[in-house]
Coordinates of C-alpha atoms in Angstrom, one line a residue:
M1161 CA 100.2 -42.3 243.8
A1162 CA 97.1 -40.6 243.9
D1163 CA 95.4 -39.1 240.7
T1164 CA 95.6 -35.0 241.0
T1165 CA 94.3 -34.5 237.2
I1166 CA 92.5 -31.5 237.1
H1167 CA 89.8 -31.9 234.7
T1168 CA 89.2 -28.9 232.7
G1169 CA 86.4 -28.4 229.9
T1170 CA 83.9 -25.9 228.3
V1171 CA 80.8 -24.0 229.0
E1172 CA 77.9 -24.6 226.6
H1173 CA 74.4 -23.5 227.3
I1174 CA 71.8 -26.9 226.5
D1175 CA 68.3 -27.6 226.5
P1176 CA 67.7 -29.5 230.1
Q1177 CA 64.9 -31.4 228.3
T1178 CA 67.7 -33.3 226.1
L1179 CA 70.4 -34.2 229.3
V1180 CA 70.6 -37.1 230.9
I1181 CA 71.0 -37.7 234.3
E1182 CA 74.1 -40.3 235.5
A1183 CA 73.5 -42.4 238.8
N1184 CA 73.6 -40.1 241.5
V1185 CA 74.5 -40.2 245.1
R1186 CA 71.6 -38.5 245.9
P1187 CA 68.8 -41.6 245.6
S1188 CA 66.4 -38.5 245.1
A1189 CA 66.2 -34.7 244.2
P1190 CA 63.5 -33.1 246.3
L1191 CA 62.1 -30.0 244.6
T1192 CA 60.3 -27.6 246.5
A1193 CA 58.2 -24.8 244.9
A1194 CA 60.2 -22.2 246.0
F1195 CA 63.5 -23.6 244.0
V1196 CA 61.6 -24.2 241.1
Q1197 CA 60.1 -20.5 241.3
S1198 CA 63.4 -19.3 241.7
V1199 CA 64.8 -21.3 238.4
R1200 CA 62.0 -20.1 236.9
E1201 CA 62.8 -16.2 237.8
N1202 CA 66.5 -16.2 237.6
G1203 CA 67.8 -19.3 235.3
V1204 CA 70.3 -21.6 236.5
L1205 CA 72.8 -19.5 237.7
T1206 CA 75.8 -22.1 238.5
P1207 CA 76.8 -24.5 235.7
V1208 CA 75.8 -28.0 236.2
L1209 CA 78.9 -30.6 235.6
A1210 CA 78.4 -33.0 232.6
R1211 CA 80.5 -35.3 230.5
R1212 CA 79.7 -36.6 227.0
D1213 CA 79.5 -40.4 225.8
A1214 CA 80.7 -42.2 223.0
Q1215 CA 77.2 -41.6 221.3
R1216 CA 77.7 -37.8 222.2
N1217 CA 74.8 -37.8 224.6
V1218 CA 75.2 -35.1 227.6
L1219 CA 75.4 -36.9 231.0
V1220 CA 74.9 -34.6 234.1
R1221 CA 77.2 -35.7 236.5
A1222 CA 76.8 -33.4 239.3
G1223 CA 73.5 -30.8 239.3
Q1224 CA 70.3 -33.3 239.0
R1225 CA 68.4 -31.1 241.1
R1226 CA 69.0 -27.8 238.9
T1227 CA 68.3 -30.1 236.0
L1228 CA 65.2 -31.6 237.2
A1229 CA 64.0 -27.9 238.0
A1230 CA 65.0 -26.3 234.9
R1231 CA 62.9 -29.0 233.3
E1232 CA 60.0 -28.1 235.7
A1233 CA 60.1 -24.5 235.3
G1234 CA 59.9 -24.8 231.6
V1235 CA 63.8 -22.7 231.1
S1236 CA 64.5 -23.2 227.4
T1237 CA 68.7 -23.3 228.5
I1238 CA 71.1 -24.1 231.1
P1239 CA 74.8 -23.8 231.4
V1240 CA 76.7 -26.8 231.1
Y1241 CA 80.4 -27.1 232.5
I1242 CA 81.4 -30.6 230.1
V1243 CA 84.5 -31.7 231.1
D1244 CA 86.4 -35.1 229.6
A1245 CA 85.6 -38.2 231.7
D1246 CA 84.9 -41.3 231.6
E1247 CA 82.3 -44.1 232.9
A1248 CA 84.3 -45.1 236.1
T1249 CA 81.8 -45.8 238.7
A1250 CA 84.4 -44.5 241.7
E1251 CA 85.0 -41.2 239.4
R1252 CA 81.9 -40.5 239.2
I1253 CA 81.0 -41.1 242.7
I1254 CA 83.8 -38.9 244.1
Q1255 CA 83.1 -36.0 242.2
Q1256 CA 79.2 -35.9 243.1
M1257 CA 80.5 -35.8 246.7
V1258 CA 82.8 -33.1 246.4
E1259 CA 80.6 -31.3 244.5
N1260 CA 77.9 -31.3 247.3
D1261 CA 80.3 -31.2 250.2
Q1262 CA 82.4 -28.1 249.2
R1263 CA 78.6 -26.2 249.0
E1264 CA 78.0 -24.0 251.9
A1265 CA 74.5 -22.8 252.3
L1266 CA 73.9 -19.4 252.7
T1267 CA 72.9 -18.7 256.8
D1268 CA 70.3 -16.8 257.5
G1269 CA 72.2 -13.9 258.6
D1270 CA 73.6 -14.0 255.1
R1271 CA 69.8 -14.2 253.5
A1272 CA 69.0 -11.4 255.8
A1273 CA 71.7 -8.9 254.7
A1274 CA 71.3 -9.7 251.3
F1275 CA 67.6 -8.9 251.3
Q1276 CA 68.4 -5.6 252.8
Q1277 CA 70.8 -4.8 250.0
L1278 CA 67.9 -5.6 247.8
A1279 CA 65.4 -3.2 249.3
F1280 CA 68.1 -0.8 249.3
E1281 CA 68.6 -1.0 245.6
G1282 CA 64.8 -0.3 245.4
M1283 CA 63.2 -4.0 245.4
S1284 CA 59.8 -4.7 247.1
V1285 CA 59.2 -7.4 249.6
T1286 CA 57.1 -8.8 246.5
A1287 CA 59.7 -8.4 244.3
I1288 CA 62.5 -9.8 246.7
A1289 CA 60.3 -13.0 247.0
K1290 CA 59.4 -13.6 243.6
R1291 CA 63.3 -13.0 242.3
T1292 CA 64.3 -15.2 245.0
G1293 CA 61.8 -17.8 245.5
T1294 CA 61.2 -16.7 249.0
K1295 CA 57.8 -16.3 250.8
A1296 CA 56.8 -12.5 251.5
K1297 CA 56.6 -13.3 255.1
E1298 CA 60.0 -14.7 255.3
V1299 CA 61.2 -11.4 253.4
K1300 CA 59.7 -9.0 255.8
T1301 CA 60.9 -11.2 258.8
A1302 CA 64.5 -11.1 257.2
L1303 CA 64.2 -7.2 257.0
A1304 CA 63.0 -6.9 260.2
V1305 CA 65.9 -8.7 261.7
A1306 CA 68.2 -6.6 259.4
E1307 CA 67.3 -3.5 260.3
N1308 CA 67.1 -3.8 264.2
A1309 CA 70.9 -3.5 265.1
T1310 CA 70.6 -6.4 268.2
A1311 CA 68.8 -8.9 266.1
A1312 CA 71.3 -8.3 263.3
S1313 CA 74.1 -8.7 265.8
A1314 CA 72.8 -11.5 267.4
I1315 CA 71.9 -13.6 264.3
H1316 CA 75.8 -13.4 262.8
E1317 CA 77.1 -14.0 266.2
H1318 CA 75.1 -16.9 267.4
T1319 CA 74.0 -18.2 263.9
L1320 CA 70.2 -18.1 264.9
T1321 CA 67.6 -18.6 262.5
L1322 CA 65.6 -16.2 261.1
D1323 CA 62.5 -16.7 263.2
Q1324 CA 64.5 -16.8 266.6
A1325 CA 66.1 -13.4 266.0
A1326 CA 63.0 -11.5 265.3
V1327 CA 61.8 -12.9 268.6
L1328 CA 64.9 -11.0 270.2
I1329 CA 63.2 -7.8 268.5
E1330 CA 60.1 -8.2 270.9
F1331 CA 62.7 -8.1 273.7
D1332 CA 64.4 -4.8 272.7
D1333 CA 64.5 -3.4 276.1
D1334 CA 64.9 -6.3 278.0
P1335 CA 68.6 -7.4 278.2
E1336 CA 68.3 -10.3 280.6
A1337 CA 65.5 -11.9 278.8
R1338 CA 67.2 -11.3 275.2
A1339 CA 70.5 -13.1 276.7
Q1340 CA 68.3 -16.0 277.9
L1341 CA 66.8 -16.3 274.6
I1342 CA 70.2 -16.3 272.7
D1343 CA 71.6 -18.8 275.4
V1344 CA 68.3 -21.3 274.9
A1345 CA 68.6 -20.9 270.9
T1346 CA 72.1 -22.1 271.0
H1347 CA 72.2 -24.8 273.4
D1348 CA 68.4 -26.1 273.4
P1349 CA 67.1 -24.6 270.4
A1350 CA 63.9 -27.2 270.9
Q1351 CA 62.8 -25.2 274.2
F1352 CA 63.3 -21.6 272.4
A1353 CA 59.5 -21.3 271.9
H1354 CA 58.5 -22.3 275.2
T1355 CA 61.0 -19.8 276.6
A1356 CA 59.9 -17.0 274.7
Q1357 CA 56.2 -17.4 275.3
R1358 CA 57.3 -17.5 279.1
A1359 CA 58.9 -14.3 278.7
R1360 CA 56.0 -12.3 276.6
D1361 CA 53.9 -14.1 279.7
D1362 CA 56.2 -12.5 282.4
R1363 CA 56.3 -9.5 280.6
A1364 CA 52.2 -9.0 280.3
R1365 CA 51.8 -9.9 283.9
A1366 CA 54.7 -7.6 285.2
K1367 CA 53.1 -4.7 283.3
V1368 CA 49.7 -5.6 284.7
K1369 CA 51.3 -5.2 288.3
A1370 CA 53.4 -2.1 287.2
D1371 CA 50.0 -0.7 285.8
T1372 CA 47.9 -1.8 289.0
E1373 CA 51.0 -0.6 291.3
A1374 CA 51.0 3.0 290.1
D1375 CA 47.4 3.3 290.4
L1376 CA 47.5 2.6 293.9
T1377 CA 50.3 4.8 294.4
A1378 CA 48.3 7.7 293.0
R1379 CA 45.6 7.0 295.1
G1380 CA 48.1 7.1 298.2
F1381 CA 48.4 3.6 299.1
E1382 CA 51.8 2.4 300.1
V1383 CA 52.6 -0.5 297.9
L1384 CA 53.9 -3.8 299.7
D1385 CA 56.4 -6.0 298.5
R1386 CA 55.0 -9.0 299.9
D1387 CA 51.5 -10.5 301.0
R1388 CA 51.7 -10.4 305.0
G1389 CA 50.4 -13.8 306.6
Y1390 CA 47.7 -13.8 309.2
Y1391 CA 50.1 -14.4 311.6
E1392 CA 52.1 -11.0 311.0
T1393 CA 51.2 -8.0 312.8
D1394 CA 52.9 -4.7 311.0
Y1395 CA 49.7 -4.6 308.8
T1396 CA 46.2 -6.1 309.1
R1397 CA 44.1 -7.1 306.2
L1398 CA 41.2 -5.2 305.6
S1399 CA 39.3 -8.6 305.3
E1400 CA 39.9 -9.2 308.9
L1401 CA 38.5 -5.5 309.7
V1402 CA 34.8 -4.5 310.5
T1403 CA 33.9 -0.6 311.1
P1404 CA 33.2 0.8 314.4
E1405 CA 28.9 0.1 313.5
G1406 CA 30.4 -3.8 312.8
D1407 CA 30.1 -3.7 309.1
Q1408 CA 32.4 -5.4 307.3
A1409 CA 35.5 -3.1 306.0
T1410 CA 35.8 -1.9 302.7
V1411 CA 38.4 -0.2 300.0
E1412 CA 36.0 2.3 300.0
H1413 CA 36.2 2.9 303.8
I1414 CA 40.0 3.4 303.8
E1415 CA 40.4 5.3 300.8
N1416 CA 41.4 8.5 302.9
A1417 CA 42.8 6.6 305.8
E1418 CA 46.1 7.0 307.3
G1419 CA 48.8 4.3 306.6
R1420 CA 46.4 2.4 304.0
A1421 CA 48.6 -0.3 302.1
A1422 CA 48.2 -3.0 299.5
F1423 CA 50.0 -5.8 298.1
V1424 CA 49.1 -6.5 294.3
R1425 CA 49.2 -10.2 293.1
V1426 CA 48.9 -11.1 289.3
Y1427 CA 46.9 -14.5 288.5
I1428 CA 48.6 -16.7 285.5
T1429 CA 45.3 -15.4 283.6
G1430 CA 46.9 -12.1 283.7
K1431 CA 44.2 -10.6 286.2
A1432 CA 45.4 -8.4 289.1
D1433 CA 44.6 -9.3 292.8
V1434 CA 45.1 -6.6 295.6
T1435 CA 45.0 -7.2 299.1
Y1436 CA 44.3 -3.9 300.9
Y1437 CA 45.8 -3.6 304.7
L1438 CA 46.0 -0.7 307.2
R1439 CA 49.1 -0.3 309.5
D1440 CA 47.3 0.9 312.3
P1441 CA 43.4 0.2 312.4
K1442 CA 42.6 0.9 315.7
T1443 CA 43.6 5.0 315.4
A1444 CA 41.8 4.6 312.0
G1445 CA 38.9 3.8 313.4
F1446 CA 38.3 0.6 312.7
R1447 CA 38.6 -3.0 314.7
K1448 CA 39.0 -6.7 314.2
A1449 CA 36.1 -8.9 313.5
T1450 CA 35.2 -11.5 316.0
G1451 CA 37.3 -14.7 315.1
S1452 CA 38.9 -13.2 312.5
G1453 CA 43.0 -14.3 312.0
S1454 CA 44.6 -17.2 311.7
N1455 CA 46.5 -19.5 314.4
S1456 CA 48.8 -20.9 311.7
G1457 CA 52.5 -20.3 311.7
P1458 CA 54.7 -19.0 309.2
M1459 CA 55.5 -21.7 306.0
T1460 CA 58.9 -23.5 306.5
D1461 CA 61.5 -23.4 304.0
E1462 CA 60.5 -26.7 302.6
Q1463 CA 57.0 -25.4 302.3
K1464 CA 58.1 -22.5 300.7
A1465 CA 60.3 -24.0 298.0
E1466 CA 57.5 -26.7 297.4
R1467 CA 55.0 -23.4 296.6
R1468 CA 57.7 -22.0 294.6
T1469 CA 58.2 -24.8 292.4
L1470 CA 54.1 -25.5 291.8
I1471 CA 53.8 -21.5 291.4
A1472 CA 56.6 -21.8 288.4
N1473 CA 55.7 -24.9 286.5
N1474 CA 51.9 -23.5 286.6
K1475 CA 53.0 -20.7 285.0
A1476 CA 55.0 -22.7 282.6
W1477 CA 52.0 -24.8 281.7
A1478 CA 50.2 -21.9 280.5
S1479 CA 52.9 -20.6 278.4
A1480 CA 53.6 -24.1 277.2
E1481 CA 49.6 -24.4 276.4
V1482 CA 50.1 -21.5 274.0
V1483 CA 52.6 -22.6 272.1
R1484 CA 51.3 -26.0 271.8
R1485 CA 48.0 -25.1 270.5
E1486 CA 50.0 -22.9 268.1
W1487 CA 52.1 -26.0 267.0
L1488 CA 49.4 -28.0 266.7
T1489 CA 47.5 -25.0 264.0
T1490 CA 50.7 -25.2 262.1
F1491 CA 50.3 -29.1 262.2
L1492 CA 47.0 -29.3 261.3
S1493 CA 47.5 -27.2 258.1
R1494 CA 49.9 -29.9 256.6
K1495 CA 48.6 -31.3 253.3
T1496 CA 49.8 -34.8 254.6
L1497 CA 49.1 -36.2 258.1
P1498 CA 51.5 -38.7 259.4
K1499 CA 50.8 -42.1 258.6
D1500 CA 49.6 -42.9 261.8
A1501 CA 47.1 -40.3 261.8
A1502 CA 44.4 -42.7 261.8
A1503 CA 45.1 -45.0 264.5
V1504 CA 45.5 -41.9 266.6
I1505 CA 42.3 -40.9 265.8
A1506 CA 40.7 -44.6 266.3
T1507 CA 42.6 -44.2 270.1
G1508 CA 40.8 -41.1 270.5
L1509 CA 37.6 -42.4 270.2
T1510 CA 38.3 -45.6 272.4
L1511 CA 41.1 -44.3 275.1
H1512 CA 40.0 -40.8 275.1
R1513 CA 36.5 -41.1 274.4
Q1514 CA 35.0 -39.3 277.5
A1515 CA 37.1 -36.0 276.6
V1516 CA 35.7 -36.9 272.7
S1517 CA 32.5 -37.0 274.0
L1518 CA 32.8 -33.7 276.2
G1519 CA 34.3 -31.7 273.8
T1520 CA 31.9 -32.7 271.0
R1521 CA 28.7 -31.9 272.8
D1522 CA 29.3 -28.6 272.1
G1523 CA 30.2 -28.4 268.9
N1524 CA 34.4 -28.6 269.8
T1525 CA 35.3 -24.9 269.5
L1526 CA 39.2 -25.8 270.1
A1527 CA 39.0 -28.1 267.1
H1528 CA 37.7 -25.1 265.0
E1529 CA 40.7 -23.0 266.2
L1530 CA 43.2 -25.5 265.7
L1531 CA 41.7 -25.6 262.1
S1532 CA 41.8 -22.0 261.7
I1533 CA 38.1 -22.0 261.6
E1534 CA 35.6 -19.3 263.0
R1535 CA 33.2 -21.2 265.3
G1536 CA 30.2 -19.3 263.9
G1537 CA 26.7 -19.0 266.6
Y1538 CA 25.2 -21.5 268.7
W1539 CA 22.7 -21.9 266.1
E1540 CA 24.6 -22.0 263.1
A1541 CA 25.3 -25.1 261.2
D1542 CA 29.1 -26.9 262.6
K1543 CA 31.6 -25.0 260.5
L1544 CA 33.4 -28.9 260.5
A1545 CA 31.0 -30.7 258.7
A1546 CA 30.6 -27.9 256.1
L1547 CA 34.4 -27.9 255.7
V1548 CA 34.3 -32.0 255.1
E1549 CA 31.1 -31.2 253.0
H1550 CA 33.2 -29.0 250.6
T1551 CA 36.7 -30.3 250.9
P1552 CA 36.3 -34.1 251.6
G1553 CA 40.1 -34.7 251.3
K1554 CA 40.1 -32.6 254.7
A1555 CA 37.9 -35.4 256.3
Q1556 CA 41.0 -36.8 258.2
H1557 CA 42.0 -33.5 259.2
V1558 CA 38.7 -32.7 260.7
A1559 CA 38.4 -35.8 262.6
L1560 CA 41.9 -35.4 263.8
A1561 CA 41.4 -32.1 265.1
V1562 CA 38.0 -33.1 266.9
V1563 CA 40.3 -35.4 268.8
L1564 CA 43.4 -33.5 269.5
G1565 CA 40.6 -30.3 270.3
A1566 CA 38.8 -32.6 273.0
V1567 CA 42.0 -34.0 274.6
E1568 CA 43.6 -30.2 274.6
N1569 CA 40.2 -29.3 276.2
I1570 CA 40.6 -31.0 279.2
T1571 CA 44.5 -30.4 280.1
S1572 CA 45.0 -28.0 282.6
K1573 CA 47.9 -26.9 285.3
Q1574 CA 46.4 -30.0 286.9
T1575 CA 48.1 -32.2 284.0
W1576 CA 51.7 -31.8 285.4
R1577 CA 50.6 -32.0 288.9
H1578 CA 48.2 -35.7 288.7
P1579 CA 49.3 -36.7 285.2
S1580 CA 47.2 -39.5 284.0
P1581 CA 48.1 -42.7 281.6
T1582 CA 45.7 -41.0 279.1
D1583 CA 47.7 -37.8 279.6
R1584 CA 50.9 -39.5 278.8
A1585 CA 49.8 -41.1 275.7
Y1586 CA 48.8 -37.7 274.7
F1587 CA 52.1 -35.9 274.9
T1588 CA 54.0 -38.7 274.1
Q1589 CA 52.0 -38.9 270.5
L1590 CA 52.7 -35.2 270.2
A1591 CA 56.5 -35.4 270.6
A1592 CA 56.4 -38.5 268.4
W1593 CA 54.7 -36.0 265.7
G1594 CA 57.8 -33.7 266.3
Y1595 CA 56.2 -31.3 269.0
G1596 CA 59.2 -30.0 271.3
L1597 CA 58.1 -30.9 274.9
S1598 CA 58.7 -27.9 277.4
E1599 CA 60.2 -29.3 280.7
V1600 CA 56.4 -28.9 282.5
E1601 CA 55.1 -31.5 280.0
Q1602 CA 58.1 -33.7 280.0
I1603 CA 57.1 -34.0 283.8
V1604 CA 53.7 -35.6 282.2
T1605 CA 55.5 -37.9 279.8
S1606 CA 57.9 -39.3 282.2
A1607 CA 55.4 -39.6 285.1
T1608 CA 55.8 -43.3 285.9
D1609 CA 53.0 -43.0 288.7
A1610 CA 50.0 -41.5 286.9
T1611 CA 46.7 -41.6 288.0
D1612 CA 43.2 -40.9 286.8
D1613 CA 42.1 -38.9 290.1
P1614 CA 39.9 -36.2 289.1
T1615 CA 39.5 -35.4 292.5
A1616 CA 42.9 -33.2 292.9
D1617 CA 43.0 -30.2 294.6
Y1618 CA 43.5 -27.1 292.2
A1619 CA 46.7 -25.5 292.4
E1620 CA 46.9 -21.5 293.4
D1621 CA 47.7 -19.6 289.8
Y1622 CA 49.2 -16.6 291.1
D1623 CA 52.7 -15.1 290.1
G1624 CA 53.9 -16.2 293.8
D1625 CA 57.0 -13.6 293.9
D1626 CA 55.0 -12.7 297.6
E1627 CA 56.7 -15.7 299.3
E1628 CA 60.0 -15.9 300.4

């Protein structure tokens, strides 16, 4: 019959320095600065489990992390729940496993709600952070989430992280984007940052397009919903027309013309490009330039599909670049680099030597950005060298930043279209370090016919909603 004995005991407040920690199922008890600070501010709130041996020593059975943190924090006493127990190894292990398994950590939603209640009680962000051993930035994020109805609901309903829920606040007025972000957060969280950045970029381009179209409408232009090919006859491109005197027709020439129209596209860079048309150029006093136009017919369905894919991947690449470089900045801010950092630096100076040579020639601006260092003027001393001089321990960080910045500098949307073996090696290394590759970046690492062809044609980079 199984032993169903329930251990009972007493709670005593004991100096943690005098406690003896038993062997534990956890081989180590990692302490964070935040946890030690929390114990320093609040003490140990939950008693540790212990027993007395024959020599009256108090042996901690469950709670080694709390005990060690109390020692480091300089707490004078902690509550200890002392029970009658023996030295049986099996019993000790079972008690330690059960004690750990029965804990259920607070979710980020629980923490956000708790921080909000503390704020209602009049505690400042700084006070909340200090008392709970939390970074002030995290407290601010949690409060922002708790105060937003949509984000607060989503973090509880879908168990999002605080950072994910905070992103939803950015899209308070875009239910479609919010729904997509929640779906990615719950089913493919590694892609969340990429999805969020694409949504930001799409929204920014949409605003540029809307603002440009509003200006055109105010000037009396008809705004077209798609571009017109040279083979279409309902509108004529302004670039094909000349004035009665034979001069190239310009926007100024048609500002007051009947039937003036325009189509707006937005490039990946966020710059608007406007193509102007006239519905009846002859009536407006214009004629076609000699030799203008094109004999090419409309694109096939297959060509349209290829174009849509190209444009979608170009936009995805631009968004991924933002996420990737933010990740690299955070990665290089770590106190300790991965063990293979030196090998990667050596590889960079050999396999990527051309990129490094190009990147270092003008001071490697990207390396400065990745290390969050202001580049400085052209004639100023290199800030990277100054960092190494003042902080020798950062030498490897600087060397790695130089390599990564140089390789990043030569990546572009051509990288996914024509991935080289060195491109593949670079993105494979980032993935090995924990970077979540976006779908378009995965094209680079999965390519089996990568070539080093630098003469590939550049892809068009506008938004592409004009082709169907």
